[in-house]
PDB file of C-alpha atoms in Angstrom:
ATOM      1  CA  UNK F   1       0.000   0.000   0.000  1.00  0.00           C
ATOM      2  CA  UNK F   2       0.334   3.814   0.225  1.00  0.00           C
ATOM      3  CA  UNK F   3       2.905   3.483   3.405  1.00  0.00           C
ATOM      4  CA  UNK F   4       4.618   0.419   1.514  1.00  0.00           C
ATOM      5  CA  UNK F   5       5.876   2.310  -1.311  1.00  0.00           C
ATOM      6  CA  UNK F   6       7.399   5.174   1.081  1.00  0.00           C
ATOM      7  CA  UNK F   7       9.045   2.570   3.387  1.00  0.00           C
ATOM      8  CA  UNK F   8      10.674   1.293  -0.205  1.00  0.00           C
ATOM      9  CA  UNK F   9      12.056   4.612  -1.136  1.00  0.00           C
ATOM     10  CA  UNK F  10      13.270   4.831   2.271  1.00  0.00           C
ATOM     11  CA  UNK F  11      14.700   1.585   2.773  1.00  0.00           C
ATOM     12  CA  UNK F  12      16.569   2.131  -1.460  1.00  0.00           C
ATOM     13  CA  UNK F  13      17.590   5.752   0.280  1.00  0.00           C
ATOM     14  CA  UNK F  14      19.150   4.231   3.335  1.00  0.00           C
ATOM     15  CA  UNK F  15      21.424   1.307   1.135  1.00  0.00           C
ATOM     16  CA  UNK F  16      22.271   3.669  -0.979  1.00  0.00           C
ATOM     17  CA  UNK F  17      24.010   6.647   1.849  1.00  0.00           C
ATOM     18  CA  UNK F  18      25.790   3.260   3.468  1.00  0.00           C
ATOM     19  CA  UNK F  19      26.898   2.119   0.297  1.00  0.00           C
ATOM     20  CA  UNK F  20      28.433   6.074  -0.105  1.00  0.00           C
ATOM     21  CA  UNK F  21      29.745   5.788   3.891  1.00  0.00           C
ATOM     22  CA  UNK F  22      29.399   2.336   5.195  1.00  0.00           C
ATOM     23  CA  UNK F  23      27.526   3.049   8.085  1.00  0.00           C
ATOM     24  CA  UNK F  24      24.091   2.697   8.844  1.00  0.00           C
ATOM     25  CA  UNK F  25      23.501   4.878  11.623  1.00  0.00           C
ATOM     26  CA  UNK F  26      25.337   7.907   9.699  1.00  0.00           C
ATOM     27  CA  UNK F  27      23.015   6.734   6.625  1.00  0.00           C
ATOM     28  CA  UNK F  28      19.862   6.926   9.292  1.00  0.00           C
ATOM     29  CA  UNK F  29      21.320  10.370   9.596  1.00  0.00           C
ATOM     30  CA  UNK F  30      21.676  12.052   6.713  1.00  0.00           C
ATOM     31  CA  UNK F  31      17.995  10.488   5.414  1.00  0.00           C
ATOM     32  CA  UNK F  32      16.809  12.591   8.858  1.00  0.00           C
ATOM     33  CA  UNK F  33      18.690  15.492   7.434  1.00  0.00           C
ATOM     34  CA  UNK F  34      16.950  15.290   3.939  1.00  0.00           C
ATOM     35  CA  UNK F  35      13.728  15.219   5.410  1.00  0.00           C
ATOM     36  CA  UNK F  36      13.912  17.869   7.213  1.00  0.00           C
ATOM     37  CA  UNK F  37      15.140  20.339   4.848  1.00  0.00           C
ATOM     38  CA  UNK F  38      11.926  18.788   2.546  1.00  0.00           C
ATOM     39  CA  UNK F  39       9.700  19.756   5.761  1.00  0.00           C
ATOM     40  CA  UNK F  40      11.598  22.580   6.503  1.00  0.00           C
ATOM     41  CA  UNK F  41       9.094  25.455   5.294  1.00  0.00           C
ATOM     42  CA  UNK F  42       6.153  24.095   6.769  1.00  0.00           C
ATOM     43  CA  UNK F  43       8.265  23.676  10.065  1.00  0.00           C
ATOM     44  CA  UNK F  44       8.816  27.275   9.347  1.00  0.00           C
ATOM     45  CA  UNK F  45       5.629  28.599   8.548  1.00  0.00           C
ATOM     46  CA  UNK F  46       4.515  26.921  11.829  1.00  0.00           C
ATOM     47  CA  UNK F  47       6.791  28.652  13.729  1.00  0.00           C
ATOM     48  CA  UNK F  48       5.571  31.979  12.173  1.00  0.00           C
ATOM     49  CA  UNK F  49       2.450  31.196  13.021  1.00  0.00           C
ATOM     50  CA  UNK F  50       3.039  30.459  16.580  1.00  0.00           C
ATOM     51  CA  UNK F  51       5.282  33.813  16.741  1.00  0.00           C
ATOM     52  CA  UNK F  52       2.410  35.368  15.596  1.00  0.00           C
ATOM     53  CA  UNK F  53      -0.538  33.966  17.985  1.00  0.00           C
ATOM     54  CA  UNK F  54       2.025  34.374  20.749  1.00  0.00           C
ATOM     55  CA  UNK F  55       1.274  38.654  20.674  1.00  0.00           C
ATOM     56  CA  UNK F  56      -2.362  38.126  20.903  1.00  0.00           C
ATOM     57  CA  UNK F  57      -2.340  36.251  23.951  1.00  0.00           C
ATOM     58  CA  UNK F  58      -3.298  38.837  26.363  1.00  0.00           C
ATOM     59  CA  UNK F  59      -6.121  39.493  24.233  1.00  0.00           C
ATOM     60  CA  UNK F  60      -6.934  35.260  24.647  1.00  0.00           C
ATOM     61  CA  UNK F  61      -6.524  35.534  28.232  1.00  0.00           C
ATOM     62  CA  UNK F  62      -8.822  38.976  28.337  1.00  0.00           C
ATOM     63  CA  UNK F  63     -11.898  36.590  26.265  1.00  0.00           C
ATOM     64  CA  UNK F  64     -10.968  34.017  28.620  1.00  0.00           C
ATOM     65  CA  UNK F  65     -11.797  36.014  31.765  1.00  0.00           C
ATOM     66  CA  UNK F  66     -14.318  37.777  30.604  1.00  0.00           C
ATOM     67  CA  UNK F  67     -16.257  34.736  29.487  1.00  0.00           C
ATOM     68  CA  UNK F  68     -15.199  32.092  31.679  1.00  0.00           C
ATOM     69  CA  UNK F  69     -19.065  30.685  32.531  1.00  0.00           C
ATOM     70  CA  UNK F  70     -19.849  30.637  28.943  1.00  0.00           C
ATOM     71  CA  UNK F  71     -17.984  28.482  26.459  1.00  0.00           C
ATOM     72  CA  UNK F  72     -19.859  29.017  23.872  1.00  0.00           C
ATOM     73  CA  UNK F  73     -19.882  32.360  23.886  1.00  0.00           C
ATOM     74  CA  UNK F  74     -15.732  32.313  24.583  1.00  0.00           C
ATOM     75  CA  UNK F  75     -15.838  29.873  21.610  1.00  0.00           C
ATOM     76  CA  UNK F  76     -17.106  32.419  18.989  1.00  0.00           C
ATOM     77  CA  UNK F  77     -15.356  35.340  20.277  1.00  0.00           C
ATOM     78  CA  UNK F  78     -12.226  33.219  20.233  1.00  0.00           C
ATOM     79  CA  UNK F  79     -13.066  32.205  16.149  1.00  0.00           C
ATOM     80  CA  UNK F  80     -13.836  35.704  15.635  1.00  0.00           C
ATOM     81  CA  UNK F  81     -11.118  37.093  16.949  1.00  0.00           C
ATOM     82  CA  UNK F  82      -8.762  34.176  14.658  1.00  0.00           C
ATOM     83  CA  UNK F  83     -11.024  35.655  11.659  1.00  0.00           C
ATOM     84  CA  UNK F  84      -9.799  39.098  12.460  1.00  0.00           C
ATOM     85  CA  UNK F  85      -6.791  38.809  12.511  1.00  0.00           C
ATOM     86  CA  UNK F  86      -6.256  35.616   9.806  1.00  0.00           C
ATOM     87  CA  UNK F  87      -4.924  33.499  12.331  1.00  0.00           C
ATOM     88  CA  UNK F  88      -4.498  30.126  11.791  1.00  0.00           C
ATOM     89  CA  UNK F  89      -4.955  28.115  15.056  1.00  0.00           C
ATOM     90  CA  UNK F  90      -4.031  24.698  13.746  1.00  0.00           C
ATOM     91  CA  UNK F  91      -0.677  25.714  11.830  1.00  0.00           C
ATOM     92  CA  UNK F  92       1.414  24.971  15.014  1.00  0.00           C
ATOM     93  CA  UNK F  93       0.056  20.967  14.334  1.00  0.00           C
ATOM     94  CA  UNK F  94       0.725  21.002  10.333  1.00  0.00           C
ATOM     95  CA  UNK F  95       4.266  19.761  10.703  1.00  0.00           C
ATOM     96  CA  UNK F  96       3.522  17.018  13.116  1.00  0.00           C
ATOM     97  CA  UNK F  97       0.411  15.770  10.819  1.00  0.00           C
ATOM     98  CA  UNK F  98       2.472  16.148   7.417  1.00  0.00           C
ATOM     99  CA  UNK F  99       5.162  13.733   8.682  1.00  0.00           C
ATOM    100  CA  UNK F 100       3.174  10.868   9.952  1.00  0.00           C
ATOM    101  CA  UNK F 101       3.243   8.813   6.543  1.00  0.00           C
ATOM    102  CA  UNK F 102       6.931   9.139   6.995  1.00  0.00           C
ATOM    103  CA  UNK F 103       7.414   8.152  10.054  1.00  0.00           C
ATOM    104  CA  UNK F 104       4.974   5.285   9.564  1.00  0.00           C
ATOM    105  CA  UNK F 105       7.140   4.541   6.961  1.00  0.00           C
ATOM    106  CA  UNK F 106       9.956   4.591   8.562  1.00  0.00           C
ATOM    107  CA  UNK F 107       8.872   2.741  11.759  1.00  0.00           C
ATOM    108  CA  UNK F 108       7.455  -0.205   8.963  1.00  0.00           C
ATOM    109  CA  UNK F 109      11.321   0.124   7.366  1.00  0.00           C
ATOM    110  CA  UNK F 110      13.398   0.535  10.384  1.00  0.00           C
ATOM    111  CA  UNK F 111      11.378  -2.047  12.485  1.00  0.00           C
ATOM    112  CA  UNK F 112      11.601  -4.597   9.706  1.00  0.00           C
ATOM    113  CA  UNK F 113      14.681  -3.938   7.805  1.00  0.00           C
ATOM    114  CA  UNK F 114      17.081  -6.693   8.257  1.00  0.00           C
ATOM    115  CA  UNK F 115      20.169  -4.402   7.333  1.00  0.00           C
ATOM    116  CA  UNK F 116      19.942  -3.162  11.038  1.00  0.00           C
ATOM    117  CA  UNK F 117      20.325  -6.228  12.848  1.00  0.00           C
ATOM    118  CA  UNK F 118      24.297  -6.631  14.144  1.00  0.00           C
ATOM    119  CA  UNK F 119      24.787  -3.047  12.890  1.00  0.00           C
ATOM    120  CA  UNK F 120      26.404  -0.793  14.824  1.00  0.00           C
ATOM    121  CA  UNK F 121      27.031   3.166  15.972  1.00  0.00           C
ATOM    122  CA  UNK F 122      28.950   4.725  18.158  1.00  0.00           C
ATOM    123  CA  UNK F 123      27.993   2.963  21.674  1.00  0.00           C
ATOM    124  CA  UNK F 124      25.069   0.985  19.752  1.00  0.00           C
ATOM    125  CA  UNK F 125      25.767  -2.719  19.204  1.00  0.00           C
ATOM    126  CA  UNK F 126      22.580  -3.407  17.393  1.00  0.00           C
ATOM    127  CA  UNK F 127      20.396  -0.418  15.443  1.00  0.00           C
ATOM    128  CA  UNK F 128      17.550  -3.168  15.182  1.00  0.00           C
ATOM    129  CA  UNK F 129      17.364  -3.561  19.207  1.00  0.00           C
ATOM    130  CA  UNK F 130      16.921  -1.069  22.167  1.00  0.00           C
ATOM    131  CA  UNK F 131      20.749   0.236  22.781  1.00  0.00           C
ATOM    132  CA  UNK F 132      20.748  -0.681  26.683  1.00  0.00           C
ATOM    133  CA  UNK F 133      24.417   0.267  27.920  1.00  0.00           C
ATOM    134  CA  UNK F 134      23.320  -1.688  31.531  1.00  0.00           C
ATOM    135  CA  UNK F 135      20.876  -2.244  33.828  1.00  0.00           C
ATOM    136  CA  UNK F 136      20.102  -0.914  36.986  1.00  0.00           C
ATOM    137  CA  UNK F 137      18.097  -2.682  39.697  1.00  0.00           C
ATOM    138  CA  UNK F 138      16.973  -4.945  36.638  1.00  0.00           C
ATOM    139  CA  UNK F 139      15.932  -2.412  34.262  1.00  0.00           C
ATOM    140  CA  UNK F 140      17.630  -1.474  30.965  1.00  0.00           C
ATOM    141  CA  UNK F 141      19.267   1.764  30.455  1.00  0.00           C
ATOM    142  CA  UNK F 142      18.667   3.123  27.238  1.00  0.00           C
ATOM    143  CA  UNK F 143      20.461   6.690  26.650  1.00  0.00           C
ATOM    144  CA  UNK F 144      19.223   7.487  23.416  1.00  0.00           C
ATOM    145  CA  UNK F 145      15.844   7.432  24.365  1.00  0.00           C
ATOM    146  CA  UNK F 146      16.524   9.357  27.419  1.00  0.00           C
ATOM    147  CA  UNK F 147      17.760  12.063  24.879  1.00  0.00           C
ATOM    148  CA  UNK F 148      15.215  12.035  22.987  1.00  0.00           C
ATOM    149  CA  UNK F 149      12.938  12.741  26.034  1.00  0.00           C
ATOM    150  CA  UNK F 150      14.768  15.750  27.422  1.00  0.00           C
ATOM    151  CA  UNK F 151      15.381  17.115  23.786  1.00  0.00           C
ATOM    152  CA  UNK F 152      11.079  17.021  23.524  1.00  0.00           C
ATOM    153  CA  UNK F 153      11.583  18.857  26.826  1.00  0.00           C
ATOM    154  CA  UNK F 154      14.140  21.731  25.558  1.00  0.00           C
ATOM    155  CA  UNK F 155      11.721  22.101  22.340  1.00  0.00           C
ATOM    156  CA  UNK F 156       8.807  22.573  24.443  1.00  0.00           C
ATOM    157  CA  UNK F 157      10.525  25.248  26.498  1.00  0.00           C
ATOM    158  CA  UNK F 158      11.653  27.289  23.853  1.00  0.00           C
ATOM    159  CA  UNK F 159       7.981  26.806  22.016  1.00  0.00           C
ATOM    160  CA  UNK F 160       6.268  30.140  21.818  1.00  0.00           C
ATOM    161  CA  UNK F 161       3.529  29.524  24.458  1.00  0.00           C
ATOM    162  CA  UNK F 162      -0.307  29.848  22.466  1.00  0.00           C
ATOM    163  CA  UNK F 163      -2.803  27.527  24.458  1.00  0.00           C
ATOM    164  CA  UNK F 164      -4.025  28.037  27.912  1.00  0.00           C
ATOM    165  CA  UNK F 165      -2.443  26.755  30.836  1.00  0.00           C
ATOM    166  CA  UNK F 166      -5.056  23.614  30.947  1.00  0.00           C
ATOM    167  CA  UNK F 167      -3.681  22.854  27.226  1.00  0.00           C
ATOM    168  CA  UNK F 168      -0.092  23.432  28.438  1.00  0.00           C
ATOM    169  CA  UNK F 169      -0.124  21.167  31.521  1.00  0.00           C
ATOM    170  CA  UNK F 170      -1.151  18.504  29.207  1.00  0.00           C
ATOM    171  CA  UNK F 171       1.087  19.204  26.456  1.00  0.00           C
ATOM    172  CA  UNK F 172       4.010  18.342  28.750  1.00  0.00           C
ATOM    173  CA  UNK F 173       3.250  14.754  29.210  1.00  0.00           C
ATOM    174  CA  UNK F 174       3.935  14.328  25.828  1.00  0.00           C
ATOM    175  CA  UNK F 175       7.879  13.752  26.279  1.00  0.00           C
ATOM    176  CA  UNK F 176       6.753  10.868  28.569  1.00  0.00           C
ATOM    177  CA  UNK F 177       4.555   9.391  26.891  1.00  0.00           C
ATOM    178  CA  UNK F 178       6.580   9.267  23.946  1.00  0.00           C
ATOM    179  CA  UNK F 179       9.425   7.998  26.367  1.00  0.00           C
ATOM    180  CA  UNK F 180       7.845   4.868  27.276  1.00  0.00           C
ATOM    181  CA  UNK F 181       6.164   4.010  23.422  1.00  0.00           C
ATOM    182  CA  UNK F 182      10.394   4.785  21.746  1.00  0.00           C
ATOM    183  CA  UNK F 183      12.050   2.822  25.248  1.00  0.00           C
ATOM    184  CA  UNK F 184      11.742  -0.494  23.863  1.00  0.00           C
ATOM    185  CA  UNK F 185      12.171   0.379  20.171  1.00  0.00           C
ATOM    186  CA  UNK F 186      14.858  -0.101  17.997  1.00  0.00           C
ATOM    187  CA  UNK F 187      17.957   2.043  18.167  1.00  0.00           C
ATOM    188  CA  UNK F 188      17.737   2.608  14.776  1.00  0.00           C
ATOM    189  CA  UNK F 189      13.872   4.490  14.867  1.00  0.00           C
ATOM    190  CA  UNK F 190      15.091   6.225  17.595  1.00  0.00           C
ATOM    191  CA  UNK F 191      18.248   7.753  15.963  1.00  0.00           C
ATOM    192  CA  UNK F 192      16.340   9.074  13.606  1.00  0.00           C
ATOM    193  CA  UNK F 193      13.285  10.940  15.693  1.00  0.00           C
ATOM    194  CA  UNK F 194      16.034  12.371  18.435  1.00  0.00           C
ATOM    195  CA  UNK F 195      18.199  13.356  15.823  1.00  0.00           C
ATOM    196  CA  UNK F 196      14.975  14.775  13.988  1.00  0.00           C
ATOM    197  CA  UNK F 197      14.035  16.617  17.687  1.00  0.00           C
ATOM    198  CA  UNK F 198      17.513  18.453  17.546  1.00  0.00           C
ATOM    199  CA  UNK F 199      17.261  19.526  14.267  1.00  0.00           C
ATOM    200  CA  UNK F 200      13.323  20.839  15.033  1.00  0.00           C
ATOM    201  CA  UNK F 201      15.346  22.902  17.858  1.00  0.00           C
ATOM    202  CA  UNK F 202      17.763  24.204  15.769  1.00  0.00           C
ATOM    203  CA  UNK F 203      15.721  25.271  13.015  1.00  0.00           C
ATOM    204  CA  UNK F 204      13.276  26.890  16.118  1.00  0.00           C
ATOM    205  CA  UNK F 205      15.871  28.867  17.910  1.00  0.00           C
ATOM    206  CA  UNK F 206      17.112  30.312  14.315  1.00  0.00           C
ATOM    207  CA  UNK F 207      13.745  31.330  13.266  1.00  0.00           C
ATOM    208  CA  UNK F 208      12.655  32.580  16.873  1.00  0.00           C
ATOM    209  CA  UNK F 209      15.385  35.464  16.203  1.00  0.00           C
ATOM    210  CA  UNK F 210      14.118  36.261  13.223  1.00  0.00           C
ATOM    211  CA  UNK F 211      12.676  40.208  12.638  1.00  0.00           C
ATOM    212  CA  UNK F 212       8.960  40.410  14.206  1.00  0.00           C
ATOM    213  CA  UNK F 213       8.378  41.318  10.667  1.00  0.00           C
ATOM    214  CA  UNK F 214       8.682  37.512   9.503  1.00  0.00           C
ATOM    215  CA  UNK F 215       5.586  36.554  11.418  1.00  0.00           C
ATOM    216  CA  UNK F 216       3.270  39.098   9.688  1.00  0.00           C
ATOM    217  CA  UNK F 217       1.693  37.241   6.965  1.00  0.00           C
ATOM    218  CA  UNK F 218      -1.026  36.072   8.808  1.00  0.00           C
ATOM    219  CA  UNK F 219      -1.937  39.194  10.195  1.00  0.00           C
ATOM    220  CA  UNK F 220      -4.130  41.388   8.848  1.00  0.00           C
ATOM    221  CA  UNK F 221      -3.293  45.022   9.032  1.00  0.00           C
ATOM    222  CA  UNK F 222      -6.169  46.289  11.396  1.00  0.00           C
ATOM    223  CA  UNK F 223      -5.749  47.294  14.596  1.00  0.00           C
ATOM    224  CA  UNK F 224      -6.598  44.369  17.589  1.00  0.00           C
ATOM    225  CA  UNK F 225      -9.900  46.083  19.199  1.00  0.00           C
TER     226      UNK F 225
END
């Protein structure tokens, strides 16, 4: 099917980068590296966007207050207030929702692909197994997820803030609960997502000191009432 085809590409992508540099963790690599810089303006556009609904957030918490018994009311103020202004509340999810047939993909290849098994990176013995280093008290320790956790962490933190604090207490069991579903998984999936999360944080903390001016587009050039 549809995810088969993509896991193909990715699976001819990844022989070919070890057959360049016979490695394939650094070939795991620089596929993470190409897809981001395909993803890269929607990751940037998103950012824009969050830039953006960042400076209207005293204005949120303002409709918030005001009509805190009355959801529905808050509710249309709220979409009015996005209509205004030409805000789009959903771009900050666009780059998460655009790369889910890839990583499907790539959990299908990198789960399955018998390439991985014995090969190694760095402290990794095995790319197709969990890269436990030891165990302590009878429990594996994995660093790379453990990374990948705390880079989720750094991302959120330097994440222009946009949802109310409800939305933002939940949002940060996300590094946990992706924690414990990449723990057990192959070294090999995780290289890629961690090394995808760092790249997300550089691309974020370039663009976040970018001129105001770059988050205008989606702003309309009234006045906020």
């Amino acid at each position: 099917g549809f995810w088969g085809v993509i896991s193909v590409v990715l699976l001819k992508s990844m022989k070919f980068f070890y057959r360049l540099i016979p490695n394939y963790g650094v070939a795991i690599i620089i596929i993470t590296i190409l897809i981001k810089i395909l993803f890269w303006p929607i990751q940037a556009k998103s950012i824009k966007s969050m830039k953006a609904m960042q400076k209207f957030q005293p204005m949120m918490n303002k409709l918030r207050e005001k009509y805190k018994d009355d959801a529905q009311r808050l509710n249309a103020e709220t979409m009015k207030l996005y209509k205004e202004h030409k805000i789009n509340p959903f771009a900050g999810c666009l780059p998460m929702v655009v790369q889910i047939p890839v990583f499907s993909a790539l959990f299908a290849m990198l789960r399955s692909a018998i390439e991985l098994r014995g090969a190694t990176f760095l402290w990794i013995k095995d790319l197709s197994q969990p890269d436990t280093v030891a165990h302590i008290l009878g429990y594996p320790l994995n660093p790379l997820p453990l990374a990948m956790g705390a880079s989720m962490i750094w991302q959120m933190k330097i994440t222009p803030q946009t949802g109310d604090q409800q939305q933002q207490k939940m949002m940060m069991f996300m590094p946990l609960m992706m924690l414990f579903f990449f723990y057990s998984s192959s070294s090999g999936l995780v290289l890629y997502w961690t090394v995808q999360q760092f790249l997300s944080i550089a691309q974020q903390w370039w663009s976040m000191r970018q001129p105001d001016h770059a988050a205008t587009p989606i702003l309309s050039t009234g006045k906020a009432k």
